[in-house]
Short mmCIF file of C-alpha atoms and ligand atoms in Angstrom, two decimals:
data_model
loop_
_atom_site.label_atom_id
_atom_site.label_comp_id
_atom_site.label_asym_id
_atom_site.label_seq_id
_atom_site.Cartn_x
_atom_site.Cartn_y
_atom_site.Cartn_z
CA MET I 1 76.41 99.36 157.13
CA ARG I 2 75.84 96.03 158.83
CA SER I 3 78.09 93.14 157.97
CA GLY I 4 79.06 89.76 159.35
CA THR I 5 79.16 86.01 159.10
CA VAL I 6 76.15 83.74 159.54
CA ALA I 7 76.61 80.01 160.09
CA VAL I 8 73.87 78.07 158.36
CA ILE I 9 73.31 74.99 160.46
CA GLY I 10 70.79 72.15 160.52
CA ARG I 11 70.24 68.48 159.92
CA ALA I 12 71.55 66.87 156.75
CA ASN I 13 69.17 67.44 153.82
CA ALA I 14 67.24 70.23 155.61
CA GLY I 15 67.72 72.61 152.66
CA LYS I 16 70.61 74.79 153.89
CA SER I 17 72.56 75.02 150.64
CA THR I 18 69.40 75.62 148.59
CA LEU I 19 68.43 78.48 150.88
CA ILE I 20 71.87 80.10 150.63
CA ASN I 21 71.87 79.83 146.82
CA VAL I 22 68.44 81.44 146.64
CA ILE I 23 69.32 84.34 148.94
CA VAL I 24 72.74 84.95 147.35
CA GLY I 25 71.13 84.66 143.91
CA GLU I 26 73.81 82.35 142.52
CA LYS I 27 74.73 78.74 142.95
CA VAL I 28 77.55 78.76 145.47
CA SER I 29 76.90 75.36 147.03
CA ILE I 30 75.72 72.12 145.44
CA VAL I 31 72.34 70.60 146.28
CA SER I 32 70.92 67.07 146.15
CA PRO I 33 68.12 64.99 147.69
CA LYS I 34 70.72 62.86 149.50
CA PRO I 35 71.90 63.77 153.02
CA GLN I 36 75.57 64.77 153.43
CA THR I 37 75.77 66.67 150.16
CA THR I 38 77.83 69.53 151.59
CA ARG I 39 81.20 68.33 152.89
CA ASP I 40 83.01 71.62 153.40
CA ARG I 41 82.56 75.02 154.84
CA ILE I 42 81.59 77.21 151.87
CA LEU I 43 80.99 80.95 151.91
CA GLY I 44 78.16 82.61 150.01
CA VAL I 45 78.24 86.41 150.05
CA LEU I 46 75.27 88.73 149.57
CA THR I 47 76.03 92.44 149.25
CA ARG I 48 73.26 95.06 149.36
CA GLU I 49 73.51 98.80 149.72
CA ASP I 50 73.29 98.80 153.51
CA TYR I 51 74.42 95.31 154.50
CA GLN I 52 76.63 92.39 153.60
CA ILE I 53 75.73 88.90 154.75
CA VAL I 54 78.47 86.28 154.59
CA PHE I 55 76.72 82.91 154.79
CA VAL I 56 78.80 79.98 155.93
CA ASP I 57 77.33 76.76 154.57
CA THR I 58 78.12 73.73 156.72
CA PRO I 59 77.85 69.95 156.45
CA GLY I 60 74.44 68.90 157.78
CA LEU I 61 74.23 67.39 161.25
CA TYR I 62 74.45 63.64 160.88
CA ARG I 63 75.78 60.74 162.92
CA GLY I 64 79.28 60.10 161.69
CA ARG I 65 80.31 56.62 160.65
CA ASN I 66 83.76 57.24 159.20
CA ALA I 67 86.65 59.67 159.44
CA LEU I 68 85.18 61.89 156.71
CA THR I 69 81.83 62.38 158.47
CA ASP I 70 83.68 62.95 161.76
CA LEU I 71 85.66 65.70 160.06
CA MET I 72 82.47 67.16 158.57
CA MET I 73 80.82 67.32 162.00
CA LYS I 74 83.94 68.96 163.44
CA THR I 75 83.76 71.56 160.65
CA THR I 76 80.17 72.42 161.57
CA GLU I 77 81.00 72.51 165.27
CA THR I 78 83.94 74.92 164.87
CA THR I 79 82.04 77.12 162.40
CA SER I 80 79.17 77.55 164.85
CA LYS I 81 81.57 79.01 167.41
CA ASP I 82 83.19 81.58 165.17
CA VAL I 83 80.40 83.62 163.56
CA ASP I 84 78.34 86.75 164.21
CA ALA I 85 74.99 84.97 163.96
CA ILE I 86 73.37 81.58 163.42
CA LEU I 87 70.63 80.60 161.01
CA PHE I 88 69.25 77.21 162.01
CA VAL I 89 67.51 75.58 159.05
CA HIS I 90 64.70 73.15 159.81
CA ASP I 91 62.89 71.02 157.23
CA GLY I 92 59.30 71.91 158.12
CA HIS I 93 57.77 69.10 156.11
CA ALA I 94 59.66 66.50 158.18
CA GLY I 95 57.84 67.51 161.38
CA ILE I 96 59.47 68.23 164.72
CA LYS I 97 61.21 65.44 166.59
CA GLU I 98 62.91 65.40 169.95
CA GLU I 99 66.27 65.41 168.22
CA ASP I 100 65.37 68.67 166.40
CA VAL I 101 64.58 70.37 169.68
CA PHE I 102 67.84 69.07 171.14
CA LEU I 103 69.89 70.38 168.20
CA MET I 104 68.12 73.74 168.13
CA LYS I 105 68.74 74.21 171.84
CA LYS I 106 72.39 73.39 171.33
CA TYR I 107 72.98 75.79 168.42
CA LEU I 108 70.61 78.57 169.43
CA SER I 109 72.21 79.14 172.81
CA LEU I 110 75.78 79.87 171.80
CA GLY I 111 75.58 83.52 172.81
CA VAL I 112 75.20 84.98 169.31
CA PRO I 113 71.93 86.21 167.72
CA ALA I 114 70.08 83.36 166.05
CA LEU I 115 66.91 82.57 164.19
CA ILE I 116 65.18 79.59 162.64
CA ALA I 117 64.35 79.18 158.95
CA TYR I 118 61.51 76.65 158.79
CA THR I 119 61.75 75.65 155.18
CA LYS I 120 60.04 73.54 152.46
CA ILE I 121 56.62 74.99 153.33
CA ASP I 122 55.66 74.48 149.66
CA ILE I 123 55.34 70.72 150.24
CA MET I 124 53.46 70.60 153.54
CA PRO I 125 50.02 71.48 154.87
CA LYS I 126 50.06 75.15 155.91
CA GLU I 127 48.07 74.42 159.06
CA ASN I 128 51.04 72.51 160.50
CA ILE I 129 53.10 75.70 160.66
CA PRO I 130 51.45 77.44 163.67
CA ALA I 131 51.24 74.12 165.51
CA ASP I 132 54.98 73.50 165.02
CA VAL I 133 55.87 77.05 166.03
CA LYS I 134 53.86 76.50 169.23
CA THR I 135 55.62 73.18 169.87
CA LEU I 136 59.00 74.89 169.57
CA PHE I 137 57.93 77.73 171.84
CA GLU I 138 56.62 75.31 174.46
CA ALA I 139 59.85 73.34 174.26
CA GLY I 140 61.65 76.52 175.38
CA ILE I 141 63.09 77.63 172.05
CA ALA I 142 63.15 81.40 172.10
CA ALA I 143 64.40 82.22 168.57
CA ASP I 144 62.07 83.70 165.96
CA VAL I 145 60.82 81.22 163.37
CA TYR I 146 60.57 82.22 159.66
CA PRO I 147 58.49 79.83 157.54
CA VAL I 148 59.96 79.90 154.02
CA SER I 149 60.19 78.01 150.77
CA ALA I 150 63.55 78.27 149.03
CA ARG I 151 62.13 76.45 146.03
CA LYS I 152 59.18 78.83 145.58
CA GLY I 153 60.90 81.92 146.95
CA GLN I 154 58.25 82.38 149.65
CA ASN I 155 59.13 84.74 152.53
CA ILE I 156 62.77 84.82 151.47
CA ALA I 157 63.01 88.63 151.38
CA LYS I 158 61.61 88.82 154.92
CA LEU I 159 64.10 86.26 156.14
CA GLU I 160 66.97 88.12 154.45
CA LYS I 161 66.04 91.36 156.23
CA ALA I 162 65.83 89.58 159.58
CA ILE I 163 69.26 88.03 159.07
CA ALA I 164 70.78 91.41 158.15
CA ALA I 165 69.27 92.94 161.29
CA MET I 166 71.19 90.46 163.47
CA LEU I 167 74.58 91.59 162.16
CA PRO I 168 76.85 94.14 163.80
CA GLU I 169 77.71 97.52 162.30
CA GLY I 170 80.94 97.36 160.33
CA ASP I 171 82.64 97.49 156.98
CA ALA I 172 81.99 94.93 154.26
CA LEU I 173 84.20 91.86 154.60
CA PHE I 174 84.32 91.16 150.85
CA SER I 175 84.28 93.40 147.80
CA GLU I 176 80.83 93.66 146.26
CA ASP I 177 81.55 91.49 143.20
CA ILE I 178 82.44 88.44 145.31
CA VAL I 179 79.75 85.76 145.83
CA SER I 180 81.88 82.85 147.02
CA ASP I 181 85.27 82.18 148.57
CA ARG I 182 85.81 79.14 146.38
CA SER I 183 87.77 78.85 143.15
CA GLU I 184 86.29 77.92 139.80
CA LYS I 185 88.27 74.68 140.00
CA PHE I 186 86.62 73.79 143.31
CA MET I 187 83.15 74.50 141.88
CA ILE I 188 83.94 72.26 138.90
CA SER I 189 84.77 69.36 141.21
CA GLU I 190 81.60 70.03 143.22
CA LEU I 191 79.41 70.11 140.10
CA MET I 192 80.81 66.71 139.14
CA ARG I 193 80.07 65.37 142.63
CA GLU I 194 76.55 66.83 142.50
CA LYS I 195 75.75 64.92 139.30
CA ILE I 196 77.00 61.70 140.89
CA LEU I 197 74.78 62.37 143.93
CA LEU I 198 71.84 62.85 141.57
CA LYS I 199 72.51 59.86 139.30
CA TYR I 200 73.67 57.01 141.53
CA GLU I 201 72.07 55.28 144.49
CA LYS I 202 73.07 54.35 148.00
CA GLU I 203 76.66 54.48 149.19
CA ILE I 204 78.25 55.22 145.82
CA PRO I 205 78.01 59.03 145.89
CA HIS I 206 79.01 59.21 149.53
CA GLY I 207 82.18 57.28 148.79
CA VAL I 208 83.20 59.51 145.91
CA ALA I 209 85.85 62.24 145.82
CA ILE I 210 86.75 64.32 142.80
CA VAL I 211 90.29 65.27 141.87
CA VAL I 212 90.69 67.85 139.12
CA ASN I 213 94.04 67.19 137.42
CA LYS I 214 93.77 69.72 134.64
CA PHE I 215 91.81 72.96 134.48
CA GLU I 216 93.01 75.05 131.56
CA LYS I 217 91.53 77.90 129.63
CA GLN I 218 92.54 77.64 126.00
CA GLU I 219 93.23 80.49 123.60
CA ASN I 220 89.82 80.08 121.96
CA GLY I 221 88.14 80.57 125.36
CA ALA I 222 87.17 76.92 125.85
CA TYR I 223 88.23 74.96 128.95
CA ALA I 224 90.07 71.65 128.96
CA ILE I 225 89.22 69.80 132.15
CA ASP I 226 90.54 66.37 133.22
CA LEU I 227 89.31 64.88 136.44
CA ASP I 228 89.28 61.65 138.41
CA ILE I 229 86.23 60.25 140.13
CA VAL I 230 87.73 58.38 143.05
CA CYS I 231 85.53 55.68 144.56
CA GLU I 232 85.96 53.26 147.43
CA LYS I 233 85.39 49.86 145.90
CA LYS I 234 85.91 47.96 142.66
CA ASN I 235 82.21 47.17 142.33
CA HIS I 236 81.43 50.89 142.76
CA LYS I 237 83.75 51.60 139.84
CA ALA I 238 81.85 49.10 137.70
CA ILE I 239 78.53 50.74 138.59
CA LEU I 240 79.88 54.24 137.97
CA ILE I 241 81.06 53.23 134.52
CA GLY I 242 78.08 51.06 133.59
CA LYS I 243 77.59 48.74 130.63
CA GLN I 244 79.92 49.77 127.82
CA GLY I 245 80.65 52.99 129.69
CA GLN I 246 77.12 54.25 129.14
CA ALA I 247 76.43 55.42 132.71
CA LEU I 248 79.68 57.37 132.93
CA LYS I 249 79.10 58.92 129.53
CA GLU I 250 75.70 60.21 130.64
CA THR I 251 76.98 61.47 134.00
CA ALA I 252 79.93 63.25 132.40
CA SER I 253 77.74 64.88 129.77
CA PHE I 254 75.27 66.01 132.46
CA ALA I 255 78.16 67.53 134.45
CA ARG I 256 79.77 69.10 131.39
CA LYS I 257 76.59 71.01 130.53
CA ASP I 258 76.46 72.49 134.02
CA MET I 259 80.17 73.32 133.96
CA GLU I 260 79.66 75.16 130.66
CA LYS I 261 76.81 77.13 132.19
CA PHE I 262 78.91 77.96 135.22
CA LEU I 263 82.03 78.98 133.25
CA GLY I 264 80.11 80.57 130.37
CA ALA I 265 82.31 78.73 127.88
CA LYS I 266 82.69 75.45 126.08
CA VAL I 267 84.18 72.60 128.13
CA PHE I 268 86.13 69.56 126.94
CA LEU I 269 85.79 67.13 129.80
CA THR I 270 87.78 63.95 130.33
CA VAL I 271 86.78 61.72 133.22
CA TYR I 272 88.58 58.70 134.73
CA VAL I 273 87.29 56.46 137.50
CA LYS I 274 89.78 55.27 140.11
CA VAL I 275 89.52 53.09 143.20
CA ARG I 276 91.12 53.97 146.52
CA GLU I 277 89.92 51.38 149.04
CA ASP I 278 88.21 52.94 152.07
CA TRP I 279 89.70 56.38 151.49
CA ARG I 280 87.07 57.91 153.78
CA ASP I 281 88.84 56.31 156.73
CA ARG I 282 92.39 57.13 155.67
CA ALA I 283 93.66 60.54 156.75
CA SER I 284 96.37 60.84 154.10
CA LEU I 285 93.97 60.09 151.23
CA MET I 286 91.31 62.39 152.68
CA LYS I 287 93.88 65.15 152.72
CA GLU I 288 94.95 64.39 149.18
CA PHE I 289 91.33 64.76 148.07
CA GLY I 290 90.91 68.11 149.80
CA TYR I 291 89.36 67.08 153.11
CA SER I 292 91.44 68.11 156.08
CA SER I 293 90.82 70.17 159.18
CA GLU I 294 93.48 72.73 158.31
CA ASP I 295 91.32 74.87 156.05
N1 GTP P 301 60.14 71.36 148.08
C1 GTP P 301 61.26 71.93 148.53
N2 GTP P 301 62.41 71.26 148.49
C2 GTP P 301 63.52 71.87 148.93
C3 GTP P 301 63.49 73.20 149.45
N3 GTP P 301 64.76 73.52 149.83
C4 GTP P 301 65.53 72.45 149.54
N4 GTP P 301 64.79 71.45 149.01
C5 GTP P 301 65.27 70.13 148.57
O1 GTP P 301 65.82 69.44 149.69
C6 GTP P 301 66.93 68.63 149.29
C7 GTP P 301 68.14 68.96 150.14
O2 GTP P 301 68.56 70.28 149.85
P1 GTP P 301 70.05 70.79 150.21
O3 GTP P 301 70.02 72.26 150.01
O4 GTP P 301 71.07 69.99 149.50
O5 GTP P 301 70.08 70.45 151.75
P2 GTP P 301 71.30 70.66 152.80
O6 GTP P 301 70.68 71.02 154.10
O7 GTP P 301 72.30 71.61 152.24
O8 GTP P 301 71.88 69.19 152.86
P3 GTP P 301 73.36 68.69 153.32
O9 GTP P 301 74.37 69.48 152.58
O10 GTP P 301 73.37 67.24 152.93
O11 GTP P 301 73.41 68.86 154.80
C8 GTP P 301 67.14 68.89 147.80
O12 GTP P 301 66.50 67.88 147.07
C9 GTP P 301 66.44 70.24 147.59
O13 GTP P 301 65.97 70.42 146.27
C10 GTP P 301 62.24 73.90 149.47
O14 GTP P 301 62.11 75.05 149.88
N5 GTP P 301 61.15 73.20 148.99
MG1 MG P 302 74.25 71.38 151.82
#
């Protein structure tokens, strides 16, 4: 069989995590309309009869402005150098800018097989596709381009086959029942962060970290989960909580429903909001919240 790792790389918000979730067939990585949703390297594993693709989701390429984004960019950089293949994801509906060509050239010439997923074709005029493919070709980008829509499932099967064909012959890296390398506890914290990304504006979600203090399965099968939403500033805490706690109540209930779906069981969720000034620039706090270069 063929098997190997594929780094999924592209600009922030391009649609990398959505594409991985669709191909793997399960939600392994959270998704939101805000850039910088993915902060960590996350594996999504697809096992078929004659191949296994281990996708490595990465933080989207973005100009760093604090120690956390610097670490995220370092994560993407190191991942790109340690895989069997690269899938560069481009948001087709955003057009092609000089910066895209620059990034594609950088990540498509690392000496491993690579191809381009040109995604979100469901929300753009179809006639732009051949023109963009020509632009890329004329700019000297040699990789094959697969126009897809993760949202509508268009051309996904074709893309999957092309990715599998890039992988070397070898044994499966994971047993066939594995879809992610992450624990349930990690996914719970990510689902909470996803709801904050979806519900709050501007800098608030980007300054949030989640710390799960209790994750317990009870005898009746239900889960008792206590977590902290850590934010950067006092006024962010006030916004997160809202008038009479209404905003937090809604966010927590939204998250709880998704956690119940994910765990297949009832969840009792307790949420606290804490402030840790400028934690995104403080190495010790970043580490405490699960962001360090060691893993
Ligand atoms: N219409 C449409 N929207 C999409 C498609 N794929 C992703 N999106 C949307 O694009 C936004 C970003 O998707 P993500 O999957 O979080 O993007 P990402 O590249 O992982 O982003 P970062 O983790 O921030 O780098 C979300 O609002 C998705 O719903 C698609 O095929 N069609
Ligand atoms: Mg992502």
